[in-house]
Short mmCIF file of C-alpha atoms in Angstrom, two decimals:
data_model
loop_
_atom_site.label_atom_id
_atom_site.label_comp_id
_atom_site.label_asym_id
_atom_site.label_seq_id
_atom_site.Cartn_x
_atom_site.Cartn_y
_atom_site.Cartn_z
CA MET A 9 11.61 -14.08 -19.86
CA ASN A 10 15.13 -15.44 -19.80
CA GLN A 11 16.74 -12.04 -19.88
CA THR A 12 15.09 -11.18 -16.57
CA MET A 13 16.51 -14.31 -15.01
CA ASN A 14 19.96 -13.06 -15.96
CA SER A 15 19.33 -9.77 -14.23
CA ALA A 16 19.29 -11.60 -10.91
CA THR A 17 22.90 -10.76 -10.25
CA THR A 18 22.83 -11.05 -6.50
CA THR A 19 22.71 -14.53 -5.05
CA GLU A 20 20.44 -13.36 -2.26
CA PRO A 21 16.79 -13.91 -3.21
CA MET A 22 14.44 -10.91 -3.18
CA ILE A 23 11.85 -12.80 -1.18
CA SER A 24 12.31 -16.05 0.65
CA LEU A 25 10.06 -18.06 2.92
CA SER A 26 11.26 -21.02 4.90
CA GLY A 27 9.08 -23.34 6.92
CA VAL A 28 6.23 -20.83 7.18
CA GLU A 29 3.17 -22.18 8.96
CA LYS A 30 -0.05 -20.47 9.90
CA TRP A 31 -3.08 -21.67 11.81
CA TYR A 32 -6.53 -20.22 12.26
CA GLY A 33 -7.24 -21.93 15.55
CA ALA A 34 -7.03 -25.63 14.77
CA PHE A 35 -7.17 -25.07 10.99
CA LYS A 36 -3.80 -25.11 9.30
CA ALA A 37 -3.91 -22.39 6.65
CA LEU A 38 -0.28 -22.62 5.57
CA ASP A 39 1.71 -25.81 5.82
CA ASN A 40 5.51 -25.67 5.73
CA ILE A 41 5.86 -23.14 2.90
CA ASN A 42 9.33 -22.91 1.39
CA MET A 43 9.85 -20.63 -1.54
CA SER A 44 12.42 -18.32 -2.94
CA VAL A 45 11.92 -15.54 -5.45
CA ALA A 46 14.92 -14.06 -7.22
CA LYS A 47 15.23 -10.41 -8.14
CA GLY A 48 13.19 -9.75 -11.29
CA GLU A 49 11.46 -13.09 -11.14
CA LYS A 50 7.72 -13.37 -11.83
CA ILE A 51 5.75 -15.96 -9.94
CA VAL A 52 2.14 -16.90 -10.54
CA LEU A 53 0.44 -18.54 -7.58
CA CYS A 54 -2.66 -20.52 -8.36
CA GLY A 55 -4.86 -23.10 -6.74
CA PRO A 56 -8.43 -23.73 -5.69
CA SER A 57 -10.17 -21.22 -3.44
CA GLY A 58 -9.20 -21.67 0.17
CA SER A 59 -5.85 -23.17 -0.76
CA GLY A 60 -3.97 -20.44 1.11
CA LYS A 61 -2.50 -18.49 -1.81
CA SER A 62 -3.84 -15.10 -0.68
CA THR A 63 -2.89 -15.89 2.90
CA LEU A 64 0.62 -16.68 1.70
CA ILE A 65 1.27 -13.37 -0.04
CA ARG A 66 -0.42 -11.49 2.80
CA CYS A 67 2.15 -13.01 5.16
CA ILE A 68 4.96 -11.50 3.08
CA ASN A 69 3.94 -7.95 4.07
CA HIS A 70 2.63 -9.07 7.44
CA LEU A 71 -1.03 -8.34 6.84
CA GLU A 72 -1.40 -11.86 8.20
CA VAL A 73 0.42 -13.12 11.24
CA TYR A 74 2.15 -16.49 10.87
CA GLN A 75 3.17 -18.71 13.72
CA LYS A 76 6.24 -20.51 12.43
CA GLY A 77 9.04 -20.03 9.95
CA ASP A 78 11.05 -17.12 8.57
CA ILE A 79 10.37 -14.61 5.83
CA HIS A 80 13.10 -12.44 4.32
CA VAL A 81 12.32 -9.55 1.98
CA GLY A 82 15.08 -7.61 0.25
CA GLY A 83 17.58 -8.72 2.87
CA ILE A 84 15.32 -7.75 5.77
CA MET A 85 14.23 -10.46 8.12
CA LEU A 86 10.53 -9.92 8.80
CA GLY A 87 10.02 -9.99 12.54
CA HIS A 88 6.86 -9.35 14.45
CA GLY A 89 7.96 -5.93 15.70
CA SER A 90 6.65 -2.84 13.96
CA LYS A 91 10.12 -1.67 12.86
CA THR A 92 10.94 -4.50 10.47
CA ILE A 93 7.30 -4.76 9.42
CA ASP A 94 7.34 -1.11 8.31
CA ALA A 95 10.70 -1.60 6.59
CA VAL A 96 9.37 -4.58 4.63
CA ARG A 97 6.16 -2.78 3.73
CA ARG A 98 8.19 0.05 2.24
CA GLU A 99 9.89 -2.49 -0.03
CA VAL A 100 6.86 -4.42 -1.29
CA GLY A 101 3.75 -3.00 -2.89
CA MET A 102 0.44 -4.79 -2.79
CA VAL A 103 -2.50 -4.67 -5.17
CA PHE A 104 -5.83 -5.85 -3.82
CA GLN A 105 -8.74 -7.68 -5.36
CA GLN A 106 -11.14 -4.94 -4.18
CA PHE A 107 -8.65 -2.11 -5.01
CA ASN A 108 -9.12 -0.55 -1.55
CA LEU A 109 -8.52 2.94 -2.86
CA PHE A 110 -9.21 5.66 -0.31
CA PRO A 111 -12.67 6.91 -1.38
CA HIS A 112 -12.39 10.34 0.26
CA LEU A 113 -9.19 11.21 -1.61
CA THR A 114 -8.70 11.97 -5.30
CA VAL A 115 -6.70 9.61 -7.49
CA LEU A 116 -3.72 11.93 -7.18
CA GLN A 117 -4.03 12.22 -3.40
CA ASN A 118 -4.33 8.44 -3.13
CA CYS A 119 -0.97 8.17 -4.83
CA MET A 120 0.68 11.00 -2.88
CA LEU A 121 -0.31 10.00 0.65
CA ALA A 122 2.11 7.20 1.44
CA PRO A 123 5.22 8.72 -0.21
CA MET A 124 4.63 11.88 1.84
CA ARG A 125 3.82 10.14 5.11
CA SER A 126 6.19 7.21 5.15
CA LEU A 127 8.98 8.20 2.77
CA GLY A 128 9.00 11.85 3.79
CA LEU A 129 8.67 13.31 0.31
CA ASP A 130 7.44 16.88 0.13
CA LYS A 131 4.25 17.70 -1.69
CA ALA A 132 5.83 18.70 -4.98
CA GLN A 133 8.03 15.60 -5.15
CA ALA A 134 5.12 13.33 -4.28
CA GLU A 135 2.88 14.95 -6.87
CA ASP A 136 5.58 14.71 -9.49
CA ARG A 137 6.11 11.04 -8.78
CA ALA A 138 2.36 10.33 -8.67
CA ARG A 139 1.73 12.02 -12.02
CA THR A 140 4.61 10.12 -13.62
CA LEU A 141 3.25 6.79 -12.46
CA LEU A 142 -0.36 7.64 -13.32
CA GLU A 143 0.98 8.42 -16.77
CA ARG A 144 2.64 5.02 -16.85
CA VAL A 145 -0.60 3.18 -16.07
CA LYS A 146 -2.25 5.44 -18.70
CA ILE A 147 -4.67 7.18 -16.42
CA ALA A 148 -3.05 10.60 -15.90
CA GLU A 149 -6.12 12.45 -17.17
CA GLN A 150 -8.20 11.06 -14.27
CA ALA A 151 -5.87 12.40 -11.57
CA GLU A 152 -8.35 14.88 -10.10
CA LYS A 153 -11.26 12.45 -9.95
CA TYR A 154 -12.44 10.42 -6.98
CA PRO A 155 -12.22 6.60 -7.11
CA ALA A 156 -16.01 6.19 -7.26
CA GLN A 157 -16.02 8.11 -10.56
CA LEU A 158 -13.77 5.54 -12.22
CA SER A 159 -14.48 2.13 -13.70
CA GLY A 160 -13.22 -0.98 -11.96
CA GLY A 161 -10.36 -1.41 -14.40
CA GLN A 162 -9.30 2.21 -13.97
CA GLN A 163 -9.46 1.89 -10.19
CA GLN A 164 -7.26 -1.18 -10.30
CA ARG A 165 -4.70 0.64 -12.43
CA VAL A 166 -4.71 3.48 -9.91
CA ASP A 167 -4.16 0.88 -7.18
CA ILE A 168 -1.10 -0.34 -9.08
CA ALA A 169 0.19 3.21 -9.53
CA ARG A 170 -0.39 3.95 -5.84
CA ALA A 171 1.72 0.96 -4.85
CA LEU A 172 4.43 1.89 -7.39
CA CYS A 173 4.69 5.39 -5.92
CA MET A 174 6.53 3.80 -3.00
CA ARG A 175 9.19 2.60 -5.51
CA PRO A 176 8.89 -0.96 -4.22
CA LYS A 177 11.44 -3.66 -4.97
CA ALA A 178 8.71 -6.23 -5.38
CA MET A 179 4.96 -6.27 -6.01
CA LEU A 180 2.32 -8.62 -4.64
CA PHE A 181 -0.92 -9.00 -6.58
CA ASP A 182 -3.86 -10.55 -4.74
CA GLU A 183 -6.32 -11.65 -7.44
CA PRO A 184 -6.15 -8.24 -9.14
CA THR A 185 -8.67 -9.07 -11.88
CA SER A 186 -11.16 -11.21 -9.98
CA ALA A 187 -13.47 -8.34 -9.06
CA LEU A 188 -13.47 -6.84 -12.55
CA ASP A 189 -16.00 -7.03 -15.34
CA PRO A 190 -14.60 -9.20 -18.14
CA GLU A 191 -14.04 -6.32 -20.55
CA MET A 192 -11.77 -4.58 -18.01
CA VAL A 193 -9.50 -7.51 -17.29
CA LYS A 194 -7.28 -6.86 -20.27
CA GLU A 195 -6.33 -3.29 -19.42
CA VAL A 196 -5.19 -4.40 -15.97
CA LEU A 197 -3.28 -7.40 -17.29
CA ASP A 198 -1.60 -5.19 -19.90
CA THR A 199 -0.45 -2.89 -17.11
CA MET A 200 0.93 -5.86 -15.20
CA ILE A 201 2.67 -7.22 -18.30
CA ALA A 202 4.31 -3.85 -18.89
CA LEU A 203 5.50 -3.84 -15.30
CA ALA A 204 6.88 -7.35 -15.69
CA GLU A 205 8.76 -6.31 -18.82
CA GLU A 206 10.45 -3.54 -16.85
CA GLY A 207 11.93 -6.22 -14.61
CA MET A 208 9.77 -5.86 -11.50
CA THR A 209 9.84 -8.78 -9.08
CA MET A 210 6.23 -9.98 -8.91
CA ILE A 211 4.18 -12.57 -7.10
CA CYS A 212 0.69 -12.77 -8.58
CA VAL A 213 -2.22 -14.72 -7.19
CA THR A 214 -4.40 -15.06 -10.25
CA HIS A 215 -6.49 -17.45 -12.28
CA GLU A 216 -5.52 -15.75 -15.53
CA MET A 217 -3.65 -18.65 -17.08
CA GLY A 218 -2.95 -16.70 -20.26
CA PHE A 219 -1.08 -14.17 -18.15
CA ALA A 220 0.79 -17.00 -16.41
CA ARG A 221 1.85 -18.46 -19.76
CA GLN A 222 3.02 -15.13 -21.09
CA VAL A 223 4.72 -13.60 -18.08
CA ALA A 224 5.53 -16.10 -15.35
CA ASP A 225 8.98 -17.55 -14.84
CA ARG A 226 7.45 -20.14 -12.55
CA VAL A 227 3.92 -21.21 -11.72
CA ILE A 228 3.32 -22.43 -8.19
CA PHE A 229 0.27 -24.56 -7.50
CA MET A 230 -1.10 -24.67 -3.97
CA ALA A 231 -3.75 -26.84 -2.36
CA SER A 232 -4.82 -27.18 1.27
CA GLY A 233 -2.24 -24.64 2.42
CA ALA A 234 0.75 -26.41 0.91
CA ILE A 235 2.79 -26.00 -2.25
CA VAL A 236 1.94 -29.03 -4.38
CA GLU A 237 3.95 -28.35 -7.49
CA GLU A 238 6.00 -25.66 -9.15
CA ALA A 239 7.35 -25.48 -12.66
CA PRO A 240 7.99 -23.08 -15.55
CA PRO A 241 4.67 -22.37 -17.28
CA ALA A 242 5.37 -24.44 -20.41
CA GLU A 243 6.02 -27.51 -18.31
CA PHE A 244 3.32 -26.70 -15.77
CA PHE A 245 0.56 -26.53 -18.34
CA SER A 246 1.67 -29.29 -20.69
CA ASN A 247 2.93 -31.80 -18.19
CA PRO A 248 1.54 -31.35 -14.68
CA LYS A 249 2.90 -34.01 -12.37
CA HIS A 250 0.33 -34.19 -9.63
CA GLU A 251 -3.23 -35.42 -9.85
CA ARG A 252 -4.55 -32.36 -7.97
CA THR A 253 -2.83 -30.04 -10.42
CA ARG A 254 -4.30 -31.90 -13.38
CA LYS A 255 -7.76 -31.75 -11.85
CA PHE A 256 -7.42 -28.02 -11.13
CA LEU A 257 -6.13 -27.25 -14.63
CA GLY A 258 -8.91 -29.33 -16.13
CA GLU A 259 -11.49 -27.30 -14.24
CA ILE A 260 -10.01 -23.88 -14.84
CA LEU A 261 -9.03 -24.34 -18.48
CA GLY A 262 -12.22 -26.24 -19.29
CA ARG A 263 -14.17 -23.10 -18.55
CA HIS A 264 -12.41 -21.03 -21.17
CA MET B 25 -44.71 38.61 29.47
CA GLY B 26 -42.83 41.85 28.90
CA ARG B 27 -39.60 42.78 27.22
CA GLU B 28 -37.61 42.57 30.47
CA GLU B 29 -38.69 39.01 31.07
CA PHE B 30 -37.96 38.01 27.51
CA LEU B 31 -34.47 39.48 27.74
CA PHE B 32 -33.94 37.50 30.94
CA LEU B 33 -34.88 34.33 29.03
CA LEU B 34 -32.43 35.28 26.28
CA ALA B 35 -29.70 35.66 28.91
CA GLY B 36 -30.54 32.10 30.00
CA LEU B 37 -30.48 31.00 26.38
CA LYS B 38 -26.97 32.41 26.05
CA TRP B 39 -25.81 30.11 28.87
CA THR B 40 -27.59 27.13 27.35
CA VAL B 41 -25.72 27.74 24.11
CA ALA B 42 -22.42 28.26 25.94
CA LEU B 43 -22.89 25.09 27.94
CA SER B 44 -23.82 23.09 24.82
CA VAL B 45 -20.82 24.39 22.89
CA VAL B 46 -18.35 23.72 25.71
CA ALA B 47 -19.77 20.26 26.41
CA PHE B 48 -19.76 19.39 22.71
CA ILE B 49 -16.22 20.62 22.01
CA CYS B 50 -14.63 19.19 25.16
CA GLY B 51 -16.79 16.08 24.85
CA SER B 52 -15.66 15.61 21.24
CA ILE B 53 -11.99 15.79 22.18
CA ALA B 54 -12.47 13.37 25.07
CA GLY B 55 -14.83 11.25 22.96
CA LEU B 56 -12.20 10.87 20.23
CA ILE B 57 -9.76 9.59 22.83
CA VAL B 58 -12.44 7.19 24.13
CA ALA B 59 -13.19 5.94 20.60
CA LEU B 60 -9.49 5.42 19.79
CA ALA B 61 -8.94 3.64 23.10
CA ARG B 62 -12.00 1.51 22.47
CA THR B 63 -10.60 0.38 19.08
CA SER B 64 -6.94 0.24 20.12
CA GLY B 65 -6.70 -3.56 20.03
CA ILE B 66 -5.15 -3.46 23.51
CA PHE B 67 -7.38 -5.70 25.60
CA ILE B 68 -7.15 -3.95 28.96
CA VAL B 69 -7.60 -0.47 27.44
CA GLU B 70 -10.63 -1.64 25.46
CA ARG B 71 -12.22 -3.20 28.57
CA LEU B 72 -11.62 -0.09 30.66
CA THR B 73 -13.16 2.25 28.10
CA ALA B 74 -16.06 -0.17 27.59
CA GLY B 75 -16.67 0.09 31.36
CA TYR B 76 -16.45 3.90 31.24
CA ILE B 77 -19.01 4.00 28.42
CA ALA B 78 -21.29 1.52 30.21
CA VAL B 79 -21.34 3.65 33.38
CA PHE B 80 -22.36 6.82 31.55
CA GLN B 81 -24.85 5.06 29.28
CA GLY B 82 -26.36 3.16 32.18
CA THR B 83 -27.03 6.05 34.57
CA PRO B 84 -29.22 9.15 34.21
CA LEU B 85 -27.53 12.38 33.17
CA LEU B 86 -29.17 14.10 36.14
CA MET B 87 -27.42 11.72 38.53
CA GLN B 88 -24.12 12.26 36.74
CA LEU B 89 -24.46 16.02 37.22
CA PHE B 90 -25.25 15.52 40.91
CA VAL B 91 -22.24 13.27 41.41
CA VAL B 92 -19.90 15.77 39.77
CA TYR B 93 -21.38 18.78 41.57
CA TYR B 94 -21.58 17.30 45.08
CA GLY B 95 -19.03 14.52 44.72
CA LEU B 96 -16.15 16.76 43.67
CA ALA B 97 -16.97 19.17 46.50
CA LEU B 98 -16.83 16.23 48.88
CA ILE B 99 -13.29 15.32 47.87
CA GLY B 100 -12.22 18.94 48.26
CA ILE B 101 -12.46 20.24 44.69
CA GLN B 102 -14.54 23.39 44.86
CA MET B 103 -16.19 24.33 41.60
CA ASP B 104 -18.93 26.78 40.80
CA ALA B 105 -22.08 25.46 39.19
CA TRP B 106 -20.93 26.50 35.68
CA ALA B 107 -17.67 24.54 35.90
CA ALA B 108 -19.32 21.53 37.52
CA VAL B 109 -22.05 21.13 34.91
CA SER B 110 -19.51 21.69 32.13
CA VAL B 111 -17.39 18.86 33.50
CA GLY B 112 -20.45 16.66 34.00
CA LEU B 113 -21.79 17.23 30.49
CA THR B 114 -18.32 16.80 28.98
CA LEU B 115 -17.92 13.39 30.62
CA HIS B 116 -21.41 12.43 29.52
CA ALA B 117 -20.78 13.55 25.93
CA SER B 118 -17.37 11.86 25.78
CA ALA B 119 -18.92 8.48 26.60
CA PHE B 120 -21.76 8.77 24.10
CA LEU B 121 -19.68 10.28 21.30
CA GLY B 122 -16.94 7.74 22.02
CA GLU B 123 -19.39 4.92 21.48
CA ILE B 124 -20.89 6.48 18.33
CA TRP B 125 -17.44 6.99 16.85
CA ARG B 126 -16.24 3.53 17.84
CA GLY B 127 -19.07 2.12 15.76
CA SER B 128 -18.17 4.41 12.86
CA ILE B 129 -14.47 3.51 12.99
CA GLU B 130 -15.41 -0.17 12.89
CA ALA B 131 -17.80 0.49 10.00
CA VAL B 132 -14.94 1.64 7.75
CA PRO B 133 -14.14 -1.39 5.58
CA ARG B 134 -11.18 -3.45 6.78
CA GLY B 135 -9.58 -3.21 3.35
CA GLN B 136 -8.95 0.49 3.99
CA THR B 137 -6.76 -0.27 7.00
CA GLU B 138 -5.06 -3.09 5.12
CA ALA B 139 -4.27 -0.86 2.15
CA ALA B 140 -2.88 1.77 4.51
CA LYS B 141 -0.77 -0.84 6.29
CA ALA B 142 0.48 -2.27 2.99
CA LEU B 143 1.62 1.26 2.10
CA SER B 144 3.53 1.26 5.42
CA LEU B 145 1.49 4.09 6.90
CA GLY B 146 1.88 4.22 10.68
CA TYR B 147 -1.00 4.24 13.18
CA VAL B 148 -1.31 8.02 13.36
CA SER B 149 -1.44 8.48 9.58
CA ARG B 150 -3.72 5.46 9.16
CA MET B 151 -6.21 7.02 11.55
CA LYS B 152 -5.81 10.69 10.63
CA ASP B 153 -5.58 10.33 6.84
CA VAL B 154 -7.55 7.18 6.08
CA VAL B 155 -9.93 5.88 8.75
CA LEU B 156 -11.20 8.94 10.63
CA PRO B 157 -12.17 11.05 7.60
CA GLN B 158 -14.38 8.15 6.49
CA ALA B 159 -15.61 7.37 10.00
CA ILE B 160 -16.65 11.00 10.58
CA ARG B 161 -18.79 10.91 7.45
CA ILE B 162 -20.47 7.73 8.59
CA SER B 163 -21.06 9.12 12.07
CA LEU B 164 -22.40 12.57 11.16
CA PRO B 165 -26.14 11.82 11.40
CA ALA B 166 -25.74 10.07 14.76
CA THR B 167 -23.37 12.76 16.01
CA ILE B 168 -25.83 15.52 15.17
CA GLY B 169 -28.61 13.51 16.78
CA PHE B 170 -26.58 13.34 19.94
CA LEU B 171 -25.80 17.07 19.80
CA VAL B 172 -29.55 17.75 19.82
CA GLN B 173 -29.92 15.49 22.87
CA LEU B 174 -27.05 17.31 24.52
CA ILE B 175 -28.63 20.76 24.00
CA LYS B 176 -31.82 19.57 25.61
CA GLY B 177 -29.81 17.79 28.29
CA THR B 178 -28.31 21.08 29.43
CA SER B 179 -31.72 21.90 30.92
CA LEU B 180 -30.83 19.49 33.73
CA ALA B 181 -28.12 21.92 34.80
CA SER B 182 -30.92 24.01 36.31
CA ILE B 183 -31.19 21.45 39.09
CA VAL B 184 -27.83 22.43 40.61
CA GLY B 185 -28.76 26.10 40.46
CA PHE B 186 -27.17 27.07 37.16
CA THR B 187 -29.29 29.69 35.44
CA GLU B 188 -29.60 28.50 31.87
CA LEU B 189 -32.73 28.70 29.75
CA THR B 190 -34.95 26.31 31.70
CA ARG B 191 -34.09 27.79 35.09
CA ALA B 192 -34.53 31.30 33.69
CA GLY B 193 -38.00 30.23 32.57
CA ASN B 194 -38.73 28.88 36.01
CA ILE B 195 -37.71 32.15 37.66
CA ILE B 196 -39.81 34.27 35.29
CA SER B 197 -42.74 31.93 35.64
CA ASN B 198 -42.62 32.28 39.42
CA GLN B 199 -42.59 36.06 39.06
CA ILE B 200 -45.38 36.64 36.59
CA PHE B 201 -47.52 33.53 37.18
CA GLN B 202 -47.94 32.69 33.49
CA PRO B 203 -46.26 29.30 33.33
CA LEU B 204 -47.89 28.26 30.07
CA THR B 205 -46.78 31.40 28.21
CA VAL B 206 -43.29 31.38 29.69
CA PHE B 207 -42.59 27.71 29.09
CA GLY B 208 -44.20 27.99 25.67
CA VAL B 209 -41.58 30.59 24.80
CA VAL B 210 -38.83 28.53 26.43
CA GLY B 211 -39.89 25.48 24.41
CA ALA B 212 -39.95 27.52 21.22
CA LEU B 213 -36.42 28.73 21.91
CA TYR B 214 -35.18 25.13 22.37
CA PHE B 215 -37.01 24.17 19.20
CA LEU B 216 -35.32 26.96 17.25
CA MET B 217 -31.93 25.61 18.30
CA CYS B 218 -32.60 21.91 17.81
CA CYS B 219 -34.86 21.69 14.79
CA PRO B 220 -32.43 23.22 12.27
CA LEU B 221 -29.78 20.76 13.50
CA THR B 222 -32.15 17.84 13.02
CA ILE B 223 -32.98 19.02 9.50
CA TYR B 224 -29.28 19.48 8.78
CA GLY B 225 -28.60 15.96 10.04
CA ALA B 226 -31.27 14.50 7.78
CA HIS B 227 -29.84 16.50 4.88
CA LEU B 228 -26.35 15.10 5.50
CA GLU B 229 -27.73 11.60 5.73
CA ARG B 230 -29.33 11.94 2.29
CA LYS B 231 -26.20 13.51 0.88
CA PHE B 232 -23.94 10.66 2.01
CA LEU B 233 -26.44 8.06 0.91
CA THR B 234 -26.31 9.36 -2.65
CA ALA B 235 -22.55 9.91 -2.47
CA SER B 236 -21.87 6.32 -1.45
CA ARG B 237 -23.79 4.87 -4.38
#
């Protein structure tokens, strides 16, 4: 993935977090998070459940409120007012564990809604864009169906296409394969790999270590709301520095 | 009971239908506002609408109609019986429908709102395009159930002298001294309005049950 590193021509990172902290009451969910993601960079976030990795990426598009620190996305400083929040959300797409497709709309309508409502595209433009992207995730022939008529893997690919219809500068993946039956994981990962190869900036919360090895520029390991360790995948898997990382890798790789 | 009397009952029925339709339409519009206020996330607005709902759920409809009919006259707003009961039933319906729809809005999975937010949809689009279409489906059986209650509730309008179906029955009964026959017919007319709605509600419930599987 070295060629994508070179494509980061601007010095300004695509996404940066500095000193981000979040509490749920007395519980500290995120502890002094500092991280910077360059344009075109692919990050895999992993860690035990409850370590704050989902919370972290949900802060980036302000689905979660954080109490301290700064987040910048594509040059926009994320404030707590609706104006910058909307601006940031137009720049980053998110793919959910449970897909969260709109069940009362067809696949095509799911993809057309946001470009029409928040980018102001007209119907023909939105449909054109939606069909192109459904084609790209190889699901164009299902455009007129409703989400409930699709398999989990197909729904997740539609979710990816729906996010891409906003032409985001970066994509956040929140455990995109965790809710899928095993035989459907591959088709979703293949879609994500293709996206990575096109140079998309990606932050993926996932336990798919094969994907991390193949695609990630850096793997970030979190535990108890803090970043414990980060390294390029080769180094991360062969030579983890921290005891907690070793224990986690032992558990997760031991299962496969 | 002759043809004349029956036609008089039908004239009353016409007003029952008119009253139900007006109360349901105006009550739906006001009820939507109540439901949106109740789920707005703004503390003071939510408390105020919760109080509004509590008042109408905690007092008899008959008393509400009295308060509107006599109360508004007392503060100088003169309304005929038709307008007064329409206002009274609209307020009543807005509180009940508001509460039914609040529950339905909250029953739409949170992930739907999150997905809409992540796609940078604003509040209006989030509600209009994503949440409400799903909430309406969830609420349909309860909404139809309430509509049936509302139709029967219009009979209370007779108490302030508005000649709808029940009061028409009363008048005829006093003229021809056959209360059992007259109110039998009146009851049958209510049944003919309400029963198809109940059946339709049950049908929708089954339909959405199978659709959600």
